Amino acid sequence: MARPLSAAVFTAVLGLSACLLSASPAEAATGAITGLAGKCLDVAGADSADGTPVQLYDCNGTNAQQWTVGSDGTVRALGKCLDVAGNSTADGAKGQLWTCTGGPNQKWTVTAARDIVNPQADKCLDVTDNNSANGTRTQIWSCGGGANQKWTAPASGGDGTSSGFVVSEAQFNQMFPSRSPFYTYSGLTAALGAYPGFATTGSDTVKKQEAAAFLANVSHETGGLVHVVEQNTANYPHYCDWSQWYGCPAGQAAYYGRGPIQLSWNFNYKAAGDALGIDLLGNPWQVENNASVAWKTGLWYWNTQSGPGSMTGHNAMVNGAGFGQTIRSINGSLECDGRNPAQVQSRVNAYQKFTQILGVPPGNNLYC
């Protein structure tokens, strides 16, 4: 288990090609569209009336969140189309549901950067005010690259994935043949919207190398995505630091390791929860009960924490530092510089296997 440079002990690990959102009728893709904070594009109240707001909402699997990408570039739910109100091209024009007319305000393109663009306005589908609260309306806005304009949409073709992630579900299953049913592929892809730069930065090779690096470290930490919670229950009462001003509101023994990075300690639940907009300090059990939340904590560490290293795992991969630096950022103080070469080799073996599955070379600097 790693000790980051901060006093916080963190027991943790840690393209979609540009295409028109279209397919032949037989290839039309249906599924959730996830965005800011991993929430779903949603039809308010599951109401199919013309003019019903299209909003952001917790993913719930209902028909109000099932979007079909049509052969004509439309995006449909409840039998109607995602529409820009008033055929407007202005910043702030609202997204709504409307009877499909074939008009240009109902045409959409998804880019490699996960923007969903209305070509008529040349503007992006946007979550108003970067607000991840349930019920926040969508609009079109000049594309700026913000997280509130990043979406993971169902699509067909390209790299063969239906999620927009560079790892297909079949490849994920090949990587983790004995995984716990908790660690779902859909949970992972739903979490991607929280960190839209993950596995979407750089060349196709770099994108796949980063995905492989993250998943290899996660695999090592969880025994191949087998373990959801820390196995040594005797450790559970040890992860409460009462010196923190907020204490341990969920209880002395509530902050044990959970999820793909085995998130532990009250201060790490607080930091991850604050970053993700989720109350993990008050309800840490979300990490073991909600696959998307669990994956978000892993992506939080990977994209924002350098641990005992000098860079995040994300930066190590996209800036060419190599897989070895991701090991250092996750558990370098216990494994790197000859401290535990067998553990390092285990991580490297997983990374080499996963890059082979994805069809890319592992690159240089594999060891730390």
mmCIF file of C-alpha atoms in Angstrom:
data_model
loop_
_atom_site.group_PDB
_atom_site.id
_atom_site.type_symbol
_atom_site.label_atom_id
_atom_site.label_comp_id
_atom_site.label_asym_id
_atom_site.label_seq_id
_atom_site.Cartn_x
_atom_site.Cartn_y
_atom_site.Cartn_z
ATOM 1 C CA MET A 1 0.000 0.000 0.000
ATOM 2 C CA ALA A 2 1.340 3.412 -0.962
ATOM 3 C CA ARG A 3 1.994 6.419 1.201
ATOM 4 C CA PRO A 4 1.590 9.627 -0.852
ATOM 5 C CA LEU A 5 3.842 12.626 -0.281
ATOM 6 C CA SER A 6 1.070 14.201 1.772
ATOM 7 C CA ALA A 7 0.442 12.937 5.281
ATOM 8 C CA ALA A 8 -2.566 11.112 3.945
ATOM 9 C CA VAL A 9 -1.966 7.408 3.698
ATOM 10 C CA PHE A 10 -3.629 6.299 0.501
ATOM 11 C CA THR A 11 -4.024 2.580 0.063
ATOM 12 C CA ALA A 12 -4.582 2.839 -3.621
ATOM 13 C CA VAL A 13 -3.461 2.250 -7.102
ATOM 14 C CA LEU A 14 -3.082 4.036 -8.530
ATOM 15 C CA GLY A 15 -10.592 7.084 -29.449
ATOM 16 C CA LEU A 16 -13.232 7.269 -30.473
ATOM 17 C CA SER A 17 -12.403 8.456 -34.046
ATOM 18 C CA ALA A 18 -14.205 11.568 -35.256
ATOM 19 C CA CYS A 19 -17.417 10.411 -36.816
ATOM 20 C CA LEU A 20 -20.921 11.494 -37.561
ATOM 21 C CA LEU A 21 -23.341 10.211 -34.968
ATOM 22 C CA SER A 22 -24.922 8.020 -37.595
ATOM 23 C CA ALA A 23 -25.052 4.475 -38.826
ATOM 24 C CA SER A 24 -27.076 2.412 -41.208
ATOM 25 C CA PRO A 25 -30.459 1.554 -39.701
ATOM 26 C CA ALA A 26 -29.246 -1.941 -38.868
ATOM 27 C CA GLU A 27 -26.256 -0.439 -37.021
ATOM 28 C CA ALA A 28 -28.124 2.198 -35.027
ATOM 29 C CA ALA A 29 -26.667 2.252 -31.512
ATOM 30 C CA THR A 30 -28.788 2.659 -28.403
ATOM 31 C CA GLY A 31 -27.667 3.350 -24.861
ATOM 32 C CA ALA A 32 -26.982 5.957 -22.229
ATOM 33 C CA ILE A 33 -25.104 9.170 -23.002
ATOM 34 C CA THR A 34 -22.980 10.111 -20.005
ATOM 35 C CA GLY A 35 -21.466 13.491 -19.287
ATOM 36 C CA LEU A 36 -20.443 15.766 -16.433
ATOM 37 C CA ALA A 37 -19.804 13.924 -13.138
ATOM 38 C CA GLY A 38 -20.731 10.656 -14.854
ATOM 39 C CA LYS A 39 -24.406 11.600 -15.005
ATOM 40 C CA CYS A 40 -26.729 10.838 -17.886
ATOM 41 C CA LEU A 41 -28.419 12.831 -20.608
ATOM 42 C CA ASP A 42 -32.056 12.604 -19.549
ATOM 43 C CA VAL A 43 -35.530 13.607 -20.728
ATOM 44 C CA ALA A 44 -37.171 15.452 -17.832
ATOM 45 C CA GLY A 45 -39.932 13.432 -16.223
ATOM 46 C CA ALA A 46 -39.692 10.829 -18.989
ATOM 47 C CA ASP A 47 -42.173 13.069 -20.807
ATOM 48 C CA SER A 48 -42.309 12.710 -24.576
ATOM 49 C CA ALA A 49 -44.186 15.969 -25.176
ATOM 50 C CA ASP A 50 -42.631 18.440 -27.611
ATOM 51 C CA GLY A 51 -40.475 20.937 -25.741
ATOM 52 C CA THR A 52 -39.630 18.700 -22.779
ATOM 53 C CA PRO A 53 -36.244 19.781 -21.361
ATOM 54 C CA VAL A 54 -33.238 17.574 -21.954
ATOM 55 C CA GLN A 55 -31.166 17.649 -18.791
ATOM 56 C CA LEU A 56 -28.426 16.040 -16.726
ATOM 57 C CA TYR A 57 -29.532 13.455 -14.163
ATOM 58 C CA ASP A 58 -28.256 10.481 -12.177
ATOM 59 C CA CYS A 59 -28.063 7.440 -14.437
ATOM 60 C CA ASN A 60 -31.000 5.148 -13.711
ATOM 61 C CA GLY A 61 -31.385 2.950 -16.782
ATOM 62 C CA THR A 62 -34.869 4.185 -17.661
ATOM 63 C CA ASN A 63 -36.138 4.827 -21.186
ATOM 64 C CA ALA A 64 -35.721 8.549 -20.554
ATOM 65 C CA GLN A 65 -31.965 7.923 -20.721
ATOM 66 C CA GLN A 66 -31.863 5.515 -23.660
ATOM 67 C CA TRP A 67 -30.705 7.384 -26.742
ATOM 68 C CA THR A 68 -30.651 5.921 -30.240
ATOM 69 C CA VAL A 69 -28.120 7.199 -32.737
ATOM 70 C CA GLY A 70 -29.911 7.130 -36.090
ATOM 71 C CA SER A 71 -28.715 6.728 -39.640
ATOM 72 C CA ASP A 72 -29.608 10.359 -40.330
ATOM 73 C CA GLY A 73 -27.461 11.875 -37.561
ATOM 74 C CA THR A 74 -30.339 12.344 -35.137
ATOM 75 C CA VAL A 75 -30.156 11.388 -31.468
ATOM 76 C CA ARG A 76 -33.507 10.074 -30.243
ATOM 77 C CA ALA A 77 -35.240 9.112 -27.026
ATOM 78 C CA LEU A 78 -38.867 8.223 -26.345
ATOM 79 C CA GLY A 79 -39.483 8.268 -30.093
ATOM 80 C CA LYS A 80 -38.470 11.923 -30.547
ATOM 81 C CA CYS A 81 -35.302 13.888 -31.334
ATOM 82 C CA LEU A 82 -32.749 15.859 -29.398
ATOM 83 C CA ASP A 83 -33.481 19.365 -30.682
ATOM 84 C CA VAL A 84 -32.093 22.893 -30.318
ATOM 85 C CA ALA A 85 -35.013 25.077 -29.250
ATOM 86 C CA GLY A 86 -36.267 27.575 -31.805
ATOM 87 C CA ASN A 87 -33.797 26.370 -34.442
ATOM 88 C CA SER A 88 -31.408 28.792 -32.742
ATOM 89 C CA THR A 89 -27.657 28.944 -33.272
ATOM 90 C CA ALA A 90 -27.024 31.282 -30.329
ATOM 91 C CA ASP A 91 -25.048 30.420 -27.205
ATOM 92 C CA GLY A 92 -27.496 29.327 -24.534
ATOM 93 C CA ALA A 93 -30.168 27.911 -26.854
ATOM 94 C CA LYS A 94 -31.738 25.089 -24.886
ATOM 95 C CA GLY A 95 -31.733 21.400 -25.619
ATOM 96 C CA GLN A 96 -35.160 19.803 -25.733
ATOM 97 C CA LEU A 97 -37.094 16.846 -27.054
ATOM 98 C CA TRP A 98 -39.142 17.423 -30.200
ATOM 99 C CA THR A 99 -40.889 15.528 -32.942
ATOM 100 C CA CYS A 100 -38.261 14.552 -35.492
ATOM 101 C CA THR A 101 -38.456 16.890 -38.483
ATOM 102 C CA GLY A 102 -35.136 16.325 -40.226
ATOM 103 C CA GLY A 103 -34.162 19.930 -39.532
ATOM 104 C CA PRO A 104 -30.543 21.035 -39.012
ATOM 105 C CA ASN A 105 -31.270 21.800 -35.349
ATOM 106 C CA GLN A 106 -31.712 18.046 -34.851
ATOM 107 C CA LYS A 107 -28.402 16.964 -36.414
ATOM 108 C CA TRP A 108 -25.413 16.042 -34.251
ATOM 109 C CA THR A 109 -21.803 15.009 -34.701
ATOM 110 C CA VAL A 110 -19.555 13.409 -32.080
ATOM 111 C CA THR A 111 -15.832 14.179 -32.292
ATOM 112 C CA ALA A 112 -12.772 12.305 -31.100
ATOM 113 C CA ALA A 113 -12.629 14.770 -28.204
ATOM 114 C CA ARG A 114 -16.143 13.647 -27.097
ATOM 115 C CA ASP A 115 -17.835 16.871 -28.081
ATOM 116 C CA ILE A 116 -21.382 16.475 -29.411
ATOM 117 C CA VAL A 117 -21.692 19.239 -31.980
ATOM 118 C CA ASN A 118 -24.675 20.752 -33.761
ATOM 119 C CA PRO A 119 -23.124 21.454 -37.191
ATOM 120 C CA GLN A 120 -25.619 24.186 -38.070
ATOM 121 C CA ALA A 121 -24.514 26.291 -35.106
ATOM 122 C CA ASP A 122 -21.009 24.814 -34.946
ATOM 123 C CA LYS A 123 -21.540 24.652 -31.188
ATOM 124 C CA CYS A 124 -21.357 21.968 -28.527
ATOM 125 C CA LEU A 125 -23.998 20.307 -26.415
ATOM 126 C CA ASP A 126 -23.255 21.872 -23.039
ATOM 127 C CA VAL A 127 -24.377 21.462 -19.411
ATOM 128 C CA THR A 128 -25.501 24.921 -18.283
ATOM 129 C CA ASP A 129 -23.111 26.703 -15.898
ATOM 130 C CA ASN A 130 -20.945 23.571 -15.541
ATOM 131 C CA ASN A 131 -23.475 22.479 -12.908
ATOM 132 C CA SER A 132 -23.678 18.747 -12.237
ATOM 133 C CA ALA A 133 -26.845 18.957 -10.130
ATOM 134 C CA ASN A 134 -29.751 16.772 -11.167
ATOM 135 C CA GLY A 135 -32.088 18.665 -13.476
ATOM 136 C CA THR A 136 -29.502 21.028 -14.945
ATOM 137 C CA ARG A 137 -30.583 21.814 -18.498
ATOM 138 C CA THR A 138 -28.510 21.283 -21.576
ATOM 139 C CA GLN A 139 -27.866 23.976 -24.151
ATOM 140 C CA ILE A 140 -25.589 24.666 -27.085
ATOM 141 C CA TRP A 141 -22.524 26.798 -26.501
ATOM 142 C CA SER A 142 -19.311 27.662 -28.287
ATOM 143 C CA CYS A 143 -17.030 24.658 -27.908
ATOM 144 C CA GLY A 144 -14.464 25.322 -25.205
ATOM 145 C CA GLY A 145 -13.222 21.886 -24.208
ATOM 146 C CA GLY A 146 -14.690 21.959 -20.702
ATOM 147 C CA ALA A 147 -15.904 18.892 -18.845
ATOM 148 C CA ASN A 148 -19.470 20.166 -19.202
ATOM 149 C CA GLN A 149 -19.171 19.629 -22.966
ATOM 150 C CA LYS A 150 -17.755 16.106 -22.872
ATOM 151 C CA TRP A 151 -19.988 13.115 -23.487
ATOM 152 C CA THR A 152 -19.638 9.377 -23.886
ATOM 153 C CA ALA A 153 -22.232 8.385 -26.444
ATOM 154 C CA PRO A 154 -23.246 5.048 -27.963
ATOM 155 C CA ALA A 155 -21.844 4.688 -31.460
ATOM 156 C CA SER A 156 -21.010 1.923 -33.882
ATOM 157 C CA GLY A 157 -18.029 1.293 -36.099
ATOM 158 C CA GLY A 158 -14.711 3.091 -35.652
ATOM 159 C CA ASP A 159 -12.627 1.077 -33.214
ATOM 160 C CA GLY A 160 -15.437 -1.415 -32.646
ATOM 161 C CA THR A 161 -16.504 -0.073 -29.265
ATOM 162 C CA SER A 162 -20.015 1.096 -28.494
ATOM 163 C CA SER A 163 -19.029 3.294 -25.547
ATOM 164 C CA GLY A 164 -16.467 5.660 -27.039
ATOM 165 C CA PHE A 165 -13.810 4.108 -24.770
ATOM 166 C CA VAL A 166 -10.670 2.780 -26.499
ATOM 167 C CA VAL A 167 -11.154 -0.556 -24.726
ATOM 168 C CA SER A 168 -14.132 -2.522 -26.021
ATOM 169 C CA GLU A 169 -16.298 -4.594 -23.708
ATOM 170 C CA ALA A 170 -14.933 -7.770 -25.281
ATOM 171 C CA GLN A 171 -11.370 -6.623 -24.607
ATOM 172 C CA PHE A 172 -12.291 -5.666 -21.038
ATOM 173 C CA ASN A 173 -13.708 -9.131 -20.472
ATOM 174 C CA GLN A 174 -10.564 -10.653 -21.943
ATOM 175 C CA MET A 175 -8.436 -8.626 -19.527
ATOM 176 C CA PHE A 176 -10.512 -9.612 -16.498
ATOM 177 C CA PRO A 177 -11.942 -13.108 -17.072
ATOM 178 C CA SER A 178 -12.485 -13.772 -13.342
ATOM 179 C CA ARG A 179 -13.625 -10.321 -12.264
ATOM 180 C CA SER A 180 -16.318 -9.695 -9.712
ATOM 181 C CA PRO A 181 -19.722 -8.950 -11.269
ATOM 182 C CA PHE A 182 -19.550 -5.637 -9.407
ATOM 183 C CA TYR A 183 -16.866 -4.253 -11.728
ATOM 184 C CA THR A 184 -19.037 -3.732 -14.775
ATOM 185 C CA TYR A 185 -17.845 -2.345 -18.072
ATOM 186 C CA SER A 186 -20.888 -0.049 -18.113
ATOM 187 C CA GLY A 187 -19.872 1.268 -14.691
ATOM 188 C CA LEU A 188 -16.440 2.133 -16.032
ATOM 189 C CA THR A 189 -17.721 3.838 -19.178
ATOM 190 C CA ALA A 190 -20.317 5.754 -17.157
ATOM 191 C CA ALA A 191 -17.492 7.089 -14.982
ATOM 192 C CA LEU A 192 -15.382 8.357 -17.878
ATOM 193 C CA GLY A 193 -17.233 11.658 -18.089
ATOM 194 C CA ALA A 194 -15.745 12.710 -14.750
ATOM 195 C CA TYR A 195 -12.277 12.910 -16.370
ATOM 196 C CA PRO A 196 -12.754 13.389 -20.109
ATOM 197 C CA GLY A 197 -9.007 13.667 -20.784
ATOM 198 C CA PHE A 198 -8.464 10.078 -19.697
ATOM 199 C CA ALA A 199 -7.577 7.799 -22.626
ATOM 200 C CA THR A 200 -8.565 10.534 -25.098
ATOM 201 C CA THR A 201 -5.303 12.529 -25.115
ATOM 202 C CA GLY A 202 -2.602 12.116 -27.755
ATOM 203 C CA SER A 203 -2.336 9.575 -30.538
ATOM 204 C CA ASP A 204 -4.454 6.429 -30.725
ATOM 205 C CA THR A 205 -1.442 4.498 -29.438
ATOM 206 C CA VAL A 206 -1.019 6.784 -26.427
ATOM 207 C CA LYS A 207 -4.743 6.614 -25.645
ATOM 208 C CA LYS A 208 -4.638 2.834 -25.577
ATOM 209 C CA GLN A 209 -1.370 2.778 -23.619
ATOM 210 C CA GLU A 210 -2.920 4.993 -20.958
ATOM 211 C CA ALA A 211 -6.020 2.813 -20.692
ATOM 212 C CA ALA A 212 -3.832 -0.286 -20.440
ATOM 213 C CA ALA A 213 -1.633 1.330 -17.783
ATOM 214 C CA PHE A 214 -4.572 2.324 -15.609
ATOM 215 C CA LEU A 215 -6.254 -1.056 -15.912
ATOM 216 C CA ALA A 216 -2.992 -2.929 -15.272
ATOM 217 C CA ASN A 217 -2.418 -1.101 -12.006
ATOM 218 C CA VAL A 218 -6.044 -1.603 -11.011
ATOM 219 C CA SER A 219 -5.732 -5.300 -11.839
ATOM 220 C CA HIS A 220 -2.697 -5.622 -9.588
ATOM 221 C CA GLU A 221 -4.396 -3.847 -6.689
ATOM 222 C CA THR A 222 -7.603 -5.913 -6.840
ATOM 223 C CA GLY A 223 -6.377 -9.345 -7.878
ATOM 224 C CA GLY A 224 -7.791 -8.965 -11.367
ATOM 225 C CA LEU A 225 -10.854 -6.956 -10.314
ATOM 226 C CA VAL A 226 -11.839 -9.706 -7.897
ATOM 227 C CA HIS A 227 -11.784 -7.758 -4.624
ATOM 228 C CA VAL A 228 -14.279 -4.938 -4.051
ATOM 229 C CA VAL A 229 -13.453 -4.290 -0.383
ATOM 230 C CA GLU A 230 -10.329 -4.719 1.711
ATOM 231 C CA GLN A 231 -10.024 -8.336 2.785
ATOM 232 C CA ASN A 232 -8.405 -7.804 6.201
ATOM 233 C CA THR A 233 -11.322 -6.619 8.313
ATOM 234 C CA ALA A 234 -9.039 -6.170 11.304
ATOM 235 C CA ASN A 235 -7.672 -3.061 9.579
ATOM 236 C CA TYR A 236 -11.059 -1.380 9.250
ATOM 237 C CA PRO A 237 -10.949 0.669 12.501
ATOM 238 C CA HIS A 238 -7.484 2.007 11.663
ATOM 239 C CA TYR A 239 -8.475 4.321 8.798
ATOM 240 C CA CYS A 240 -10.066 7.156 10.792
ATOM 241 C CA ASP A 241 -7.921 10.235 11.407
ATOM 242 C CA TRP A 242 -9.779 12.118 14.125
ATOM 243 C CA SER A 243 -7.377 15.067 13.830
ATOM 244 C CA GLN A 244 -9.231 16.126 10.670
ATOM 245 C CA TRP A 245 -11.761 18.836 11.483
ATOM 246 C CA TYR A 246 -14.596 16.881 9.875
ATOM 247 C CA GLY A 247 -13.786 13.700 11.775
ATOM 248 C CA CYS A 248 -15.358 10.388 10.744
ATOM 249 C CA PRO A 249 -19.105 10.990 10.469
ATOM 250 C CA ALA A 250 -19.770 7.526 9.033
ATOM 251 C CA GLY A 251 -18.064 5.823 11.979
ATOM 252 C CA GLN A 252 -14.629 4.764 13.192
ATOM 253 C CA ALA A 253 -14.469 1.661 10.996
ATOM 254 C CA ALA A 254 -16.202 3.011 7.861
ATOM 255 C CA TYR A 255 -13.224 4.097 5.752
ATOM 256 C CA TYR A 256 -11.609 0.792 4.785
ATOM 257 C CA GLY A 257 -10.331 0.101 1.294
ATOM 258 C CA ARG A 258 -12.924 -0.105 -1.460
ATOM 259 C CA GLY A 259 -13.083 -0.154 -5.219
ATOM 260 C CA PRO A 260 -10.462 -0.444 -7.967
ATOM 261 C CA ILE A 261 -7.942 1.677 -6.045
ATOM 262 C CA GLN A 262 -8.960 0.411 -2.594
ATOM 263 C CA LEU A 263 -9.744 3.968 -1.479
ATOM 264 C CA SER A 264 -9.180 4.253 2.288
ATOM 265 C CA TRP A 265 -8.925 6.773 5.140
ATOM 266 C CA ASN A 266 -11.482 9.451 5.922
ATOM 267 C CA PHE A 267 -9.402 12.255 4.394
ATOM 268 C CA ASN A 268 -9.138 10.442 1.062
ATOM 269 C CA TYR A 269 -12.875 9.799 0.974
ATOM 270 C CA LYS A 270 -13.352 13.523 1.690
ATOM 271 C CA ALA A 271 -10.903 14.620 -1.025
ATOM 272 C CA ALA A 272 -12.248 12.251 -3.658
ATOM 273 C CA GLY A 273 -15.851 13.061 -2.792
ATOM 274 C CA ASP A 274 -15.240 16.804 -2.950
ATOM 275 C CA ALA A 275 -13.584 16.464 -6.349
ATOM 276 C CA LEU A 276 -16.376 14.287 -7.739
ATOM 277 C CA GLY A 277 -19.310 16.094 -6.154
ATOM 278 C CA ILE A 278 -20.314 12.992 -4.170
ATOM 279 C CA ASP A 279 -20.657 12.741 -0.378
ATOM 280 C CA LEU A 280 -18.179 9.940 0.179
ATOM 281 C CA LEU A 281 -17.223 11.148 3.654
ATOM 282 C CA GLY A 282 -20.781 10.751 4.900
ATOM 283 C CA ASN A 283 -21.582 7.685 2.804
ATOM 284 C CA PRO A 284 -18.403 5.790 1.906
ATOM 285 C CA TRP A 285 -20.440 2.653 1.150
ATOM 286 C CA GLN A 286 -21.271 4.170 -2.236
ATOM 287 C CA VAL A 287 -17.842 3.003 -3.400
ATOM 288 C CA GLU A 288 -18.735 -0.648 -2.829
ATOM 289 C CA ASN A 289 -22.382 -0.396 -3.908
ATOM 290 C CA ASN A 290 -22.181 1.677 -7.104
ATOM 291 C CA ALA A 291 -19.799 0.545 -9.849
ATOM 292 C CA SER A 292 -19.696 3.973 -11.494
ATOM 293 C CA VAL A 293 -18.781 5.670 -8.208
ATOM 294 C CA ALA A 294 -16.101 3.053 -7.574
ATOM 295 C CA TRP A 295 -14.540 3.615 -10.990
ATOM 296 C CA LYS A 296 -14.688 7.384 -10.488
ATOM 297 C CA THR A 297 -12.524 7.091 -7.380
ATOM 298 C CA GLY A 298 -9.946 5.193 -9.414
ATOM 299 C CA LEU A 299 -10.017 7.797 -12.165
ATOM 300 C CA TRP A 300 -9.792 10.566 -9.548
ATOM 301 C CA TYR A 301 -6.538 9.163 -8.215
ATOM 302 C CA TRP A 302 -5.104 8.405 -11.636
ATOM 303 C CA ASN A 303 -5.834 11.847 -13.058
ATOM 304 C CA THR A 304 -5.194 14.108 -10.058
ATOM 305 C CA GLN A 305 -2.895 12.451 -7.508
ATOM 306 C CA SER A 306 0.858 11.912 -7.777
ATOM 307 C CA GLY A 307 1.202 9.984 -4.503
ATOM 308 C CA PRO A 308 4.853 9.253 -3.712
ATOM 309 C CA GLY A 309 5.831 10.063 -7.291
ATOM 310 C CA SER A 310 6.382 13.343 -9.092
ATOM 311 C CA MET A 311 3.485 13.174 -11.555
ATOM 312 C CA THR A 312 0.033 11.680 -11.968
ATOM 313 C CA GLY A 313 -0.451 8.413 -13.782
ATOM 314 C CA HIS A 314 -2.260 10.297 -16.536
ATOM 315 C CA ASN A 315 0.626 12.710 -17.054
ATOM 316 C CA ALA A 316 3.158 9.906 -16.993
ATOM 317 C CA MET A 317 1.480 8.193 -19.917
ATOM 318 C CA VAL A 318 0.476 11.156 -22.072
ATOM 319 C CA ASN A 319 3.825 12.946 -21.638
ATOM 320 C CA GLY A 320 5.954 9.903 -22.433
ATOM 321 C CA ALA A 321 7.489 9.280 -19.014
ATOM 322 C CA GLY A 322 6.470 5.639 -19.228
ATOM 323 C CA PHE A 323 4.626 3.000 -17.277
ATOM 324 C CA GLY A 324 7.272 2.855 -14.570
ATOM 325 C CA GLN A 325 6.325 6.319 -13.392
ATOM 326 C CA THR A 326 2.718 5.228 -12.896
ATOM 327 C CA ILE A 327 3.969 2.553 -10.505
ATOM 328 C CA ARG A 328 5.942 5.198 -8.640
ATOM 329 C CA SER A 329 2.893 7.442 -8.287
ATOM 330 C CA ILE A 330 0.802 4.574 -6.942
ATOM 331 C CA ASN A 331 3.109 2.609 -4.659
ATOM 332 C CA GLY A 332 6.621 3.785 -5.357
ATOM 333 C CA SER A 333 7.648 4.173 -1.741
ATOM 334 C CA LEU A 334 7.106 0.456 -1.148
ATOM 335 C CA GLU A 335 7.942 -1.058 -4.535
ATOM 336 C CA CYS A 336 10.299 1.113 -6.595
ATOM 337 C CA ASP A 337 14.102 1.444 -6.447
ATOM 338 C CA GLY A 338 14.514 -2.250 -5.680
ATOM 339 C CA ARG A 339 12.180 -2.324 -2.666
ATOM 340 C CA ASN A 340 9.852 -4.982 -4.077
ATOM 341 C CA PRO A 341 10.779 -6.006 -7.627
ATOM 342 C CA ALA A 342 8.279 -8.873 -7.684
ATOM 343 C CA GLN A 343 5.381 -6.442 -7.216
ATOM 344 C CA VAL A 344 6.761 -4.159 -9.921
ATOM 345 C CA GLN A 345 7.116 -7.117 -12.276
ATOM 346 C CA SER A 346 3.511 -8.122 -11.605
ATOM 347 C CA ARG A 347 2.326 -4.682 -12.702
ATOM 348 C CA VAL A 348 4.569 -4.701 -15.778
ATOM 349 C CA ASN A 349 3.339 -8.158 -16.777
ATOM 350 C CA ALA A 350 -0.275 -6.983 -16.614
ATOM 351 C CA TYR A 351 0.529 -3.856 -18.628
ATOM 352 C CA GLN A 352 2.311 -5.835 -21.340
ATOM 353 C CA LYS A 353 -0.603 -8.259 -21.545
ATOM 354 C CA PHE A 354 -3.157 -5.459 -21.830
ATOM 355 C CA THR A 355 -1.229 -3.498 -24.482
ATOM 356 C CA GLN A 356 -1.005 -6.722 -26.472
ATOM 357 C CA ILE A 357 -4.784 -7.143 -26.235
ATOM 358 C CA LEU A 358 -5.202 -3.558 -27.460
ATOM 359 C CA GLY A 359 -2.666 -4.026 -30.260
ATOM 360 C CA VAL A 360 -0.163 -1.348 -29.236
ATOM 361 C CA PRO A 361 3.479 -1.490 -28.103
ATOM 362 C CA PRO A 362 4.113 -0.962 -24.365
ATOM 363 C CA GLY A 363 6.655 1.797 -24.946
ATOM 364 C CA ASN A 364 9.807 2.503 -22.956
ATOM 365 C CA ASN A 365 10.608 2.979 -19.260
ATOM 366 C CA LEU A 366 8.470 0.149 -17.962
ATOM 367 C CA TYR A 367 10.178 -0.125 -14.584
ATOM 368 C CA CYS A 368 10.726 2.202 -11.665
#
